[in-house]
């Protein structure tokens, strides 16, 4: 009987591998698991219950079954990575999205977790469920071997994490009925309604929308080897590319799949392995494929660089203008600096969304440490 059981189990594994996409396995509902306790994952407080306001659409699935399918057309789809290292940031990001959403029950999260994460994707799934009991979400296990051989060394080791490349595979991993998604990094918080970002129109043939920064020196994102090669550099010959940060993107997955943009990005990564045409991890392939053909979104939707530069992680202040999203891209992360009691001033703007239980951190001199004047935070204070 045990032999027959093992054979049946083996057949089941084969069938699952044939049915599911080659890049992931989806986890939908998970029983209670306690093996994350040793890693401190029991130290997150349960988030408040955020409910829809008047006028929010209610799907037939929600009315009948009390849950939402990922194919529900009323949903706002958000994709994020989920791992033990940046877990605290991911929890704060989700909390900020729900807190400011006009229809929080209509936001569906797609979490991408590494296959060999120390906490295991199942433990991370249970943690999300215990922190956000009514959250609509699905966890996908990202098979790192699909990208590991394409990754080259970067200026910072953290940029070489295979999970940084998960955004390249969203079109393959997410259900085919999901034809649009907002990708968010784990080191950011929203201070505005995500439905506003969701409703941005991608005009013409544009595949992604993101804030662009055309004043940045675009040439520095690629090596001299790239610019001195006429065959490679001519990719920008008919375009006027601008820098954009891939930590916040609105993505048309229907056009993405039709144009096989995952493969286009992989092609550049293969060239990088041979010729070293850039130094910055997962960003340059996106610039090569989409630079000059991006739907430009207002800068308020990605106040990036708050983590400082990629080497020193020095403090930076907010850019001028209104703020809808703050992004701690760069080396320094707000939860690390706060715990070390060496925070930058902008880190106090992240702290209200932190659900970690601070049993051993003394909350002193908080308000007196705020050095920003109301004019510096214009557009932010109205959302908190």
mmCIF file of C-alpha atoms in Angstrom:
data_model
loop_
_atom_site.group_PDB
_atom_site.id
_atom_site.type_symbol
_atom_site.label_atom_id
_atom_site.label_comp_id
_atom_site.label_asym_id
_atom_site.label_seq_id
_atom_site.Cartn_x
_atom_site.Cartn_y
_atom_site.Cartn_z
ATOM 1 C CA UNK A 1 0.000 0.000 0.000
ATOM 2 C CA UNK A 2 2.845 2.417 0.842
ATOM 3 C CA UNK A 3 4.398 1.754 -2.563
ATOM 4 C CA UNK A 4 1.114 2.546 -4.282
ATOM 5 C CA UNK A 5 0.771 5.726 -2.282
ATOM 6 C CA UNK A 6 4.244 6.872 -3.308
ATOM 7 C CA UNK A 7 3.450 6.170 -6.946
ATOM 8 C CA UNK A 8 0.227 8.147 -6.762
ATOM 9 C CA UNK A 9 2.054 11.022 -5.108
ATOM 10 C CA UNK A 10 4.692 11.001 -7.839
ATOM 11 C CA UNK A 11 2.000 11.059 -10.524
ATOM 12 C CA UNK A 12 0.361 14.003 -8.755
ATOM 13 C CA UNK A 13 3.627 15.961 -8.697
ATOM 14 C CA UNK A 14 4.098 15.387 -12.438
ATOM 15 C CA UNK A 15 0.562 16.509 -13.187
ATOM 16 C CA UNK A 16 0.964 19.656 -11.097
ATOM 17 C CA UNK A 17 4.227 20.523 -12.844
ATOM 18 C CA UNK A 18 2.511 20.189 -16.212
ATOM 19 C CA UNK A 19 -0.527 22.278 -15.310
ATOM 20 C CA UNK A 20 1.164 25.146 -13.453
ATOM 21 C CA UNK A 21 3.467 27.707 -15.122
ATOM 22 C CA UNK A 22 7.159 26.733 -15.054
ATOM 23 C CA UNK A 23 8.109 29.810 -13.050
ATOM 24 C CA UNK A 24 5.960 29.349 -9.961
ATOM 25 C CA UNK A 25 3.577 27.356 -7.824
ATOM 26 C CA UNK A 26 0.594 29.189 -6.335
ATOM 27 C CA UNK A 27 -0.462 28.983 -2.684
ATOM 28 C CA UNK A 28 -4.067 29.988 -2.040
ATOM 29 C CA UNK A 29 -5.177 28.775 1.409
ATOM 30 C CA UNK A 30 -2.837 27.571 4.114
ATOM 31 C CA UNK A 31 -3.591 25.920 7.487
ATOM 32 C CA UNK A 32 -2.260 27.470 10.662
ATOM 33 C CA UNK A 33 1.500 27.059 10.908
ATOM 34 C CA UNK A 34 3.704 27.953 13.847
ATOM 35 C CA UNK A 35 7.210 27.358 12.549
ATOM 36 C CA UNK A 36 7.828 31.053 11.859
ATOM 37 C CA UNK A 37 7.857 31.896 15.546
ATOM 38 C CA UNK A 38 11.576 31.290 15.935
ATOM 39 C CA UNK A 39 12.282 33.936 13.313
ATOM 40 C CA UNK A 40 10.286 36.561 15.175
ATOM 41 C CA UNK A 41 7.349 36.557 12.784
ATOM 42 C CA UNK A 42 4.926 36.473 15.721
ATOM 43 C CA UNK A 43 5.877 40.043 16.509
ATOM 44 C CA UNK A 44 3.572 41.681 13.979
ATOM 45 C CA UNK A 45 0.347 43.227 15.223
ATOM 46 C CA UNK A 46 -2.880 42.485 13.391
ATOM 47 C CA UNK A 47 -3.729 45.359 11.056
ATOM 48 C CA UNK A 48 -6.949 47.346 11.491
ATOM 49 C CA UNK A 49 -9.933 46.178 9.453
ATOM 50 C CA UNK A 50 -10.199 48.477 6.440
ATOM 51 C CA UNK A 51 -13.620 48.446 4.756
ATOM 52 C CA UNK A 52 -14.921 49.752 1.443
ATOM 53 C CA UNK A 53 -16.529 53.139 1.288
ATOM 54 C CA UNK A 54 -19.794 53.902 -0.425
ATOM 55 C CA UNK A 55 -19.825 53.437 -4.153
ATOM 56 C CA UNK A 56 -17.261 50.607 -4.214
ATOM 57 C CA UNK A 57 -18.279 47.836 -6.630
ATOM 58 C CA UNK A 58 -19.280 44.483 -5.138
ATOM 59 C CA UNK A 59 -18.703 41.402 -7.252
ATOM 60 C CA UNK A 60 -21.072 38.469 -7.612
ATOM 61 C CA UNK A 61 -18.434 36.189 -6.071
ATOM 62 C CA UNK A 62 -18.231 38.408 -3.002
ATOM 63 C CA UNK A 63 -22.008 38.518 -2.567
ATOM 64 C CA UNK A 64 -22.469 34.769 -2.917
ATOM 65 C CA UNK A 65 -19.309 33.210 -1.506
ATOM 66 C CA UNK A 66 -17.860 35.989 0.651
ATOM 67 C CA UNK A 67 -14.572 36.009 -1.276
ATOM 68 C CA UNK A 68 -13.118 37.414 -4.459
ATOM 69 C CA UNK A 69 -11.615 35.561 -7.375
ATOM 70 C CA UNK A 70 -8.441 37.027 -8.878
ATOM 71 C CA UNK A 71 -10.416 37.251 -12.129
ATOM 72 C CA UNK A 72 -12.938 39.689 -10.661
ATOM 73 C CA UNK A 73 -12.980 42.741 -13.014
ATOM 74 C CA UNK A 74 -13.569 45.125 -10.078
ATOM 75 C CA UNK A 75 -10.166 44.384 -8.543
ATOM 76 C CA UNK A 76 -7.032 46.490 -8.380
ATOM 77 C CA UNK A 77 -4.095 44.089 -8.764
ATOM 78 C CA UNK A 78 -0.857 44.746 -6.881
ATOM 79 C CA UNK A 79 2.256 42.558 -7.219
ATOM 80 C CA UNK A 80 5.044 42.539 -4.626
ATOM 81 C CA UNK A 81 7.841 40.249 -3.552
ATOM 82 C CA UNK A 82 7.623 38.577 -0.138
ATOM 83 C CA UNK A 83 10.758 37.359 1.626
ATOM 84 C CA UNK A 84 12.133 37.090 5.149
ATOM 85 C CA UNK A 85 14.750 39.825 4.701
ATOM 86 C CA UNK A 86 12.347 42.543 3.541
ATOM 87 C CA UNK A 87 9.265 41.165 5.270
ATOM 88 C CA UNK A 88 8.848 44.117 7.599
ATOM 89 C CA UNK A 89 8.923 46.489 4.655
ATOM 90 C CA UNK A 90 6.368 44.434 2.722
ATOM 91 C CA UNK A 91 3.960 44.405 5.678
ATOM 92 C CA UNK A 92 4.259 48.185 6.058
ATOM 93 C CA UNK A 93 3.713 48.679 2.321
ATOM 94 C CA UNK A 94 0.534 46.571 2.325
ATOM 95 C CA UNK A 95 -0.709 48.415 5.402
ATOM 96 C CA UNK A 96 -0.175 51.785 3.703
ATOM 97 C CA UNK A 97 -2.038 50.667 0.564
ATOM 98 C CA UNK A 98 -5.061 49.508 2.570
ATOM 99 C CA UNK A 99 -5.066 52.530 4.861
ATOM 100 C CA UNK A 100 -5.394 55.024 2.011
ATOM 101 C CA UNK A 101 -7.440 53.005 -0.498
ATOM 102 C CA UNK A 102 -10.974 54.212 -1.147
ATOM 103 C CA UNK A 103 -11.992 50.578 -1.782
ATOM 104 C CA UNK A 104 -9.489 48.475 0.239
ATOM 105 C CA UNK A 105 -11.557 45.287 -0.082
ATOM 106 C CA UNK A 106 -11.139 45.528 -3.860
ATOM 107 C CA UNK A 107 -7.339 45.391 -3.771
ATOM 108 C CA UNK A 108 -5.882 41.971 -4.604
ATOM 109 C CA UNK A 109 -2.237 41.302 -3.740
ATOM 110 C CA UNK A 110 -0.027 38.926 -5.703
ATOM 111 C CA UNK A 111 3.017 38.063 -3.560
ATOM 112 C CA UNK A 112 6.088 36.473 -5.141
ATOM 113 C CA UNK A 113 8.145 34.410 -2.698
ATOM 114 C CA UNK A 114 11.480 32.696 -3.284
ATOM 115 C CA UNK A 115 11.406 28.917 -3.474
ATOM 116 C CA UNK A 116 14.210 28.537 -0.918
ATOM 117 C CA UNK A 117 13.475 31.429 1.428
ATOM 118 C CA UNK A 118 14.700 30.611 4.982
ATOM 119 C CA UNK A 119 11.182 31.146 6.335
ATOM 120 C CA UNK A 120 9.526 29.069 3.574
ATOM 121 C CA UNK A 121 6.747 30.514 1.397
ATOM 122 C CA UNK A 122 4.102 28.693 3.455
ATOM 123 C CA UNK A 123 5.199 30.359 6.686
ATOM 124 C CA UNK A 124 5.234 33.749 4.959
ATOM 125 C CA UNK A 125 1.755 33.067 3.623
ATOM 126 C CA UNK A 126 0.437 32.287 7.090
ATOM 127 C CA UNK A 127 2.077 35.403 8.449
ATOM 128 C CA UNK A 128 0.329 37.601 5.896
ATOM 129 C CA UNK A 129 -2.988 35.946 6.716
ATOM 130 C CA UNK A 130 -2.548 36.447 10.465
ATOM 131 C CA UNK A 131 -1.578 40.112 10.002
ATOM 132 C CA UNK A 132 -4.287 40.906 7.425
ATOM 133 C CA UNK A 133 -7.115 38.387 8.100
ATOM 134 C CA UNK A 134 -9.456 39.688 5.400
ATOM 135 C CA UNK A 135 -6.845 40.449 2.732
ATOM 136 C CA UNK A 136 -7.427 39.194 -0.818
ATOM 137 C CA UNK A 137 -4.108 37.675 -1.879
ATOM 138 C CA UNK A 138 -2.234 34.808 -3.429
ATOM 139 C CA UNK A 139 1.392 33.748 -2.906
ATOM 140 C CA UNK A 140 3.435 32.430 -5.831
ATOM 141 C CA UNK A 141 6.602 30.402 -5.284
ATOM 142 C CA UNK A 142 9.254 31.792 -7.614
ATOM 143 C CA UNK A 143 11.580 29.155 -9.013
ATOM 144 C CA UNK A 144 14.938 30.882 -8.844
ATOM 145 C CA UNK A 145 16.678 28.451 -11.178
ATOM 146 C CA UNK A 146 14.850 30.107 -14.085
ATOM 147 C CA UNK A 147 16.891 33.276 -13.659
ATOM 148 C CA UNK A 148 19.946 32.404 -11.565
ATOM 149 C CA UNK A 149 22.136 31.673 -14.606
ATOM 150 C CA UNK A 150 21.228 35.022 -16.158
ATOM 151 C CA UNK A 151 22.262 37.172 -13.193
ATOM 152 C CA UNK A 152 25.629 38.925 -13.292
ATOM 153 C CA UNK A 153 27.482 40.593 -10.417
ATOM 154 C CA UNK A 154 26.354 44.068 -9.361
ATOM 155 C CA UNK A 155 27.761 47.000 -7.396
ATOM 156 C CA UNK A 156 25.811 45.820 -4.333
ATOM 157 C CA UNK A 157 25.230 42.185 -3.377
ATOM 158 C CA UNK A 158 21.564 42.750 -2.509
ATOM 159 C CA UNK A 159 20.906 43.678 -6.143
ATOM 160 C CA UNK A 160 21.901 40.152 -7.189
ATOM 161 C CA UNK A 161 19.019 38.502 -5.308
ATOM 162 C CA UNK A 162 17.040 36.416 -7.851
ATOM 163 C CA UNK A 163 13.796 37.737 -6.364
ATOM 164 C CA UNK A 164 14.692 41.187 -7.739
ATOM 165 C CA UNK A 165 14.009 39.724 -11.167
ATOM 166 C CA UNK A 166 10.567 38.327 -10.324
ATOM 167 C CA UNK A 167 8.904 41.353 -11.947
ATOM 168 C CA UNK A 168 10.197 40.059 -15.300
ATOM 169 C CA UNK A 169 7.974 36.987 -14.942
ATOM 170 C CA UNK A 170 4.678 38.464 -13.771
ATOM 171 C CA UNK A 171 3.104 37.850 -17.168
ATOM 172 C CA UNK A 172 3.941 34.149 -16.833
ATOM 173 C CA UNK A 173 3.097 33.695 -13.152
ATOM 174 C CA UNK A 174 -0.147 35.613 -12.668
ATOM 175 C CA UNK A 175 -3.476 34.202 -13.871
ATOM 176 C CA UNK A 176 -4.132 34.963 -17.532
ATOM 177 C CA UNK A 177 -7.290 36.844 -16.549
ATOM 178 C CA UNK A 178 -5.066 39.422 -14.810
ATOM 179 C CA UNK A 179 -4.282 41.738 -17.702
ATOM 180 C CA UNK A 180 -3.049 44.729 -15.675
ATOM 181 C CA UNK A 181 -1.009 45.006 -12.465
ATOM 182 C CA UNK A 182 0.775 47.580 -10.332
ATOM 183 C CA UNK A 183 4.231 46.383 -9.322
ATOM 184 C CA UNK A 184 5.538 47.786 -6.021
ATOM 185 C CA UNK A 185 8.868 47.294 -4.268
ATOM 186 C CA UNK A 186 8.882 46.264 -0.601
ATOM 187 C CA UNK A 187 10.688 49.367 0.681
ATOM 188 C CA UNK A 188 7.969 51.934 0.090
ATOM 189 C CA UNK A 189 4.714 53.264 1.512
ATOM 190 C CA UNK A 190 1.743 54.943 -0.143
ATOM 191 C CA UNK A 191 0.192 58.113 1.193
ATOM 192 C CA UNK A 192 -2.597 58.294 -1.384
ATOM 193 C CA UNK A 193 -5.349 56.175 -2.903
ATOM 194 C CA UNK A 194 -3.898 53.402 -5.057
ATOM 195 C CA UNK A 195 -7.022 53.523 -7.237
ATOM 196 C CA UNK A 196 -5.684 56.807 -8.656
ATOM 197 C CA UNK A 197 -2.535 55.048 -9.809
ATOM 198 C CA UNK A 198 -4.562 52.113 -11.136
ATOM 199 C CA UNK A 199 -6.738 54.382 -13.287
ATOM 200 C CA UNK A 200 -3.806 55.919 -15.174
ATOM 201 C CA UNK A 201 -4.152 55.335 -18.920
ATOM 202 C CA UNK A 202 -1.374 53.642 -20.860
ATOM 203 C CA UNK A 203 -1.670 55.306 -24.247
ATOM 204 C CA UNK A 204 -0.906 53.840 -27.652
ATOM 205 C CA UNK A 205 1.459 50.886 -27.592
ATOM 206 C CA UNK A 206 2.959 51.617 -24.191
ATOM 207 C CA UNK A 207 3.389 48.556 -21.975
ATOM 208 C CA UNK A 208 4.362 50.194 -18.693
ATOM 209 C CA UNK A 209 3.789 53.480 -16.897
ATOM 210 C CA UNK A 210 6.212 54.992 -14.378
ATOM 211 C CA UNK A 211 7.541 58.387 -13.264
ATOM 212 C CA UNK A 212 10.360 59.408 -15.619
ATOM 213 C CA UNK A 213 13.402 61.524 -14.761
ATOM 214 C CA UNK A 214 14.705 62.948 -18.007
ATOM 215 C CA UNK A 215 17.202 65.282 -16.307
ATOM 216 C CA UNK A 216 19.219 62.278 -15.068
ATOM 217 C CA UNK A 217 22.402 61.363 -16.930
ATOM 218 C CA UNK A 218 21.139 58.322 -18.803
ATOM 219 C CA UNK A 219 24.587 57.327 -20.068
ATOM 220 C CA UNK A 220 25.827 56.423 -16.564
ATOM 221 C CA UNK A 221 23.509 53.413 -16.384
ATOM 222 C CA UNK A 222 25.609 51.593 -18.987
ATOM 223 C CA UNK A 223 29.310 50.898 -19.350
ATOM 224 C CA UNK A 224 31.732 52.267 -21.925
ATOM 225 C CA UNK A 225 31.645 48.837 -23.553
ATOM 226 C CA UNK A 226 27.964 49.373 -24.322
ATOM 227 C CA UNK A 227 28.249 52.918 -25.647
ATOM 228 C CA UNK A 228 31.318 52.129 -27.763
ATOM 229 C CA UNK A 229 29.556 49.243 -29.517
ATOM 230 C CA UNK A 230 27.512 50.698 -32.421
ATOM 231 C CA UNK A 231 25.321 47.595 -32.693
ATOM 232 C CA UNK A 232 24.324 47.671 -29.027
ATOM 233 C CA UNK A 233 23.937 51.415 -28.514
ATOM 234 C CA UNK A 234 21.760 51.851 -31.578
ATOM 235 C CA UNK A 235 18.889 50.343 -29.582
ATOM 236 C CA UNK A 236 18.277 53.936 -28.475
ATOM 237 C CA UNK A 237 18.828 55.373 -31.957
ATOM 238 C CA UNK A 238 15.161 56.136 -32.652
ATOM 239 C CA UNK A 239 14.168 56.726 -29.007
ATOM 240 C CA UNK A 240 14.715 59.429 -26.430
ATOM 241 C CA UNK A 241 15.134 57.339 -23.281
ATOM 242 C CA UNK A 242 14.732 58.704 -19.769
ATOM 243 C CA UNK A 243 15.601 57.060 -16.482
ATOM 244 C CA UNK A 244 12.699 55.485 -14.586
ATOM 245 C CA UNK A 245 12.680 53.488 -11.356
ATOM 246 C CA UNK A 246 11.273 49.968 -11.734
ATOM 247 C CA UNK A 247 10.082 49.831 -8.113
ATOM 248 C CA UNK A 248 6.762 51.426 -9.096
ATOM 249 C CA UNK A 249 5.224 50.420 -12.413
ATOM 250 C CA UNK A 250 1.777 50.092 -13.927
ATOM 251 C CA UNK A 251 2.040 47.145 -16.323
ATOM 252 C CA UNK A 252 -0.219 46.040 -19.180
ATOM 253 C CA UNK A 253 0.206 42.268 -18.926
ATOM 254 C CA UNK A 254 -1.906 41.592 -21.996
ATOM 255 C CA UNK A 255 0.509 43.510 -24.244
ATOM 256 C CA UNK A 256 3.439 42.169 -22.220
ATOM 257 C CA UNK A 257 2.484 38.583 -23.005
ATOM 258 C CA UNK A 258 1.662 39.299 -26.632
ATOM 259 C CA UNK A 259 5.055 40.939 -27.181
ATOM 260 C CA UNK A 260 6.981 38.319 -25.151
ATOM 261 C CA UNK A 261 8.728 41.068 -23.210
ATOM 262 C CA UNK A 262 10.075 38.616 -20.664
ATOM 263 C CA UNK A 263 12.220 37.096 -23.404
ATOM 264 C CA UNK A 264 13.360 40.524 -24.617
ATOM 265 C CA UNK A 265 14.637 41.319 -21.127
ATOM 266 C CA UNK A 266 16.342 37.932 -20.857
ATOM 267 C CA UNK A 267 18.111 38.542 -24.191
ATOM 268 C CA UNK A 268 19.781 41.638 -22.749
ATOM 269 C CA UNK A 269 20.723 39.765 -19.601
ATOM 270 C CA UNK A 270 22.445 37.142 -21.738
ATOM 271 C CA UNK A 271 24.421 39.862 -23.535
ATOM 272 C CA UNK A 272 25.356 41.320 -20.144
ATOM 273 C CA UNK A 273 26.821 37.987 -19.076
ATOM 274 C CA UNK A 274 29.124 38.042 -22.103
ATOM 275 C CA UNK A 275 30.072 41.707 -22.396
ATOM 276 C CA UNK A 276 29.351 43.498 -19.078
ATOM 277 C CA UNK A 277 27.286 46.385 -20.455
ATOM 278 C CA UNK A 278 25.901 47.637 -17.096
ATOM 279 C CA UNK A 279 26.541 47.451 -13.330
ATOM 280 C CA UNK A 280 23.126 47.874 -11.688
ATOM 281 C CA UNK A 281 21.310 44.558 -11.408
ATOM 282 C CA UNK A 282 17.734 44.281 -12.682
ATOM 283 C CA UNK A 283 17.160 47.931 -13.695
ATOM 284 C CA UNK A 284 19.221 48.311 -16.934
ATOM 285 C CA UNK A 285 17.438 45.526 -18.897
ATOM 286 C CA UNK A 286 14.158 47.381 -18.310
ATOM 287 C CA UNK A 287 15.761 50.626 -19.502
ATOM 288 C CA UNK A 288 17.040 48.858 -22.617
ATOM 289 C CA UNK A 289 13.643 47.418 -23.499
ATOM 290 C CA UNK A 290 11.328 50.252 -22.441
ATOM 291 C CA UNK A 291 13.440 53.419 -22.243
ATOM 292 C CA UNK A 292 11.835 56.075 -24.449
ATOM 293 C CA UNK A 293 8.515 54.214 -24.602
ATOM 294 C CA UNK A 294 7.130 54.675 -21.084
ATOM 295 C CA UNK A 295 3.854 56.307 -20.082
ATOM 296 C CA UNK A 296 5.158 59.124 -17.912
ATOM 297 C CA UNK A 297 3.397 59.281 -14.525
ATOM 298 C CA UNK A 298 3.496 62.208 -12.116
ATOM 299 C CA UNK A 299 6.620 62.204 -9.917
ATOM 300 C CA UNK A 300 4.470 62.237 -6.781
ATOM 301 C CA UNK A 301 3.988 58.480 -7.334
ATOM 302 C CA UNK A 302 7.626 57.618 -6.702
ATOM 303 C CA UNK A 303 9.625 59.797 -4.347
ATOM 304 C CA UNK A 304 12.540 57.393 -4.655
ATOM 305 C CA UNK A 305 16.118 57.402 -3.409
ATOM 306 C CA UNK A 306 15.199 57.878 0.270
ATOM 307 C CA UNK A 307 17.503 54.972 1.195
ATOM 308 C CA UNK A 308 20.521 56.952 0.032
ATOM 309 C CA UNK A 309 23.139 55.896 -2.484
ATOM 310 C CA UNK A 310 23.876 52.235 -3.143
ATOM 311 C CA UNK A 311 27.285 52.329 -1.439
ATOM 312 C CA UNK A 312 27.082 54.541 1.644
ATOM 313 C CA UNK A 313 23.316 54.671 2.217
ATOM 314 C CA UNK A 314 23.539 58.302 3.334
ATOM 315 C CA UNK A 315 20.432 60.284 4.329
ATOM 316 C CA UNK A 316 18.439 62.134 1.706
ATOM 317 C CA UNK A 317 15.545 64.544 1.960
ATOM 318 C CA UNK A 318 12.290 64.613 0.009
ATOM 319 C CA UNK A 319 12.177 66.044 -3.480
ATOM 320 C CA UNK A 320 10.153 69.261 -3.899
ATOM 321 C CA UNK A 321 6.470 68.894 -4.657
ATOM 322 C CA UNK A 322 3.516 66.780 -3.524
ATOM 323 C CA UNK A 323 3.955 63.182 -2.406
ATOM 324 C CA UNK A 324 1.738 60.145 -2.983
ATOM 325 C CA UNK A 325 4.379 57.431 -2.552
ATOM 326 C CA UNK A 326 7.666 57.384 -0.645
ATOM 327 C CA UNK A 327 10.325 54.909 -1.736
ATOM 328 C CA UNK A 328 13.437 53.959 0.253
ATOM 329 C CA UNK A 329 15.366 52.710 -2.771
ATOM 330 C CA UNK A 330 19.091 52.606 -2.144
ATOM 331 C CA UNK A 331 21.137 50.957 0.561
ATOM 332 C CA UNK A 332 19.462 52.323 3.726
ATOM 333 C CA UNK A 333 16.123 50.879 4.870
ATOM 334 C CA UNK A 334 13.942 52.745 7.387
ATOM 335 C CA UNK A 335 13.275 49.799 9.714
ATOM 336 C CA UNK A 336 17.012 49.059 10.006
ATOM 337 C CA UNK A 337 17.922 52.662 10.741
ATOM 338 C CA UNK A 338 15.060 53.112 13.213
ATOM 339 C CA UNK A 339 15.994 49.983 15.155
ATOM 340 C CA UNK A 340 19.640 51.065 15.242
ATOM 341 C CA UNK A 341 18.465 54.449 16.558
ATOM 342 C CA UNK A 342 20.255 56.127 13.690
ATOM 343 C CA UNK A 343 17.252 57.151 11.570
ATOM 344 C CA UNK A 344 17.134 59.682 8.800
ATOM 345 C CA UNK A 345 14.374 62.264 9.154
ATOM 346 C CA UNK A 346 12.364 60.708 6.314
ATOM 347 C CA UNK A 347 12.304 57.375 8.171
ATOM 348 C CA UNK A 348 9.761 58.810 10.626
ATOM 349 C CA UNK A 349 7.327 59.041 7.685
ATOM 350 C CA UNK A 350 7.557 55.277 7.229
ATOM 351 C CA UNK A 351 7.118 54.459 10.921
ATOM 352 C CA UNK A 352 3.300 54.966 11.231
ATOM 353 C CA UNK A 353 2.748 52.030 8.866
ATOM 354 C CA UNK A 354 5.084 49.653 10.706
ATOM 355 C CA UNK A 355 3.145 46.793 12.357
ATOM 356 C CA UNK A 356 6.170 45.252 14.048
ATOM 357 C CA UNK A 357 5.773 44.995 17.837
ATOM 358 C CA UNK A 358 8.474 47.208 19.321
ATOM 359 C CA UNK A 359 8.865 45.550 22.696
ATOM 360 C CA UNK A 360 12.445 46.662 23.136
ATOM 361 C CA UNK A 361 12.618 49.968 21.293
ATOM 362 C CA UNK A 362 12.000 53.062 23.414
ATOM 363 C CA UNK A 363 9.807 55.580 21.624
ATOM 364 C CA UNK A 364 11.398 58.827 22.718
ATOM 365 C CA UNK A 365 12.120 62.163 21.110
ATOM 366 C CA UNK A 366 9.934 61.122 18.186
ATOM 367 C CA UNK A 367 8.113 64.337 17.481
ATOM 368 C CA UNK A 368 11.009 66.545 18.506
ATOM 369 C CA UNK A 369 13.209 64.775 15.937
ATOM 370 C CA UNK A 370 11.006 65.893 13.064
ATOM 371 C CA UNK A 371 12.927 68.600 11.259
ATOM 372 C CA UNK A 372 10.560 69.080 8.335
ATOM 373 C CA UNK A 373 8.460 72.178 8.062
ATOM 374 C CA UNK A 374 4.887 71.990 6.669
ATOM 375 C CA UNK A 375 6.112 73.487 3.388
ATOM 376 C CA UNK A 376 8.662 70.684 3.008
ATOM 377 C CA UNK A 377 5.941 68.042 3.394
ATOM 378 C CA UNK A 378 3.401 69.729 1.121
ATOM 379 C CA UNK A 379 1.102 67.112 -0.309
ATOM 380 C CA UNK A 380 2.041 64.527 2.304
ATOM 381 C CA UNK A 381 0.559 65.750 5.542
ATOM 382 C CA UNK A 382 -2.899 65.931 3.963
ATOM 383 C CA UNK A 383 -2.882 62.156 3.409
ATOM 384 C CA UNK A 384 -1.680 60.902 6.808
#
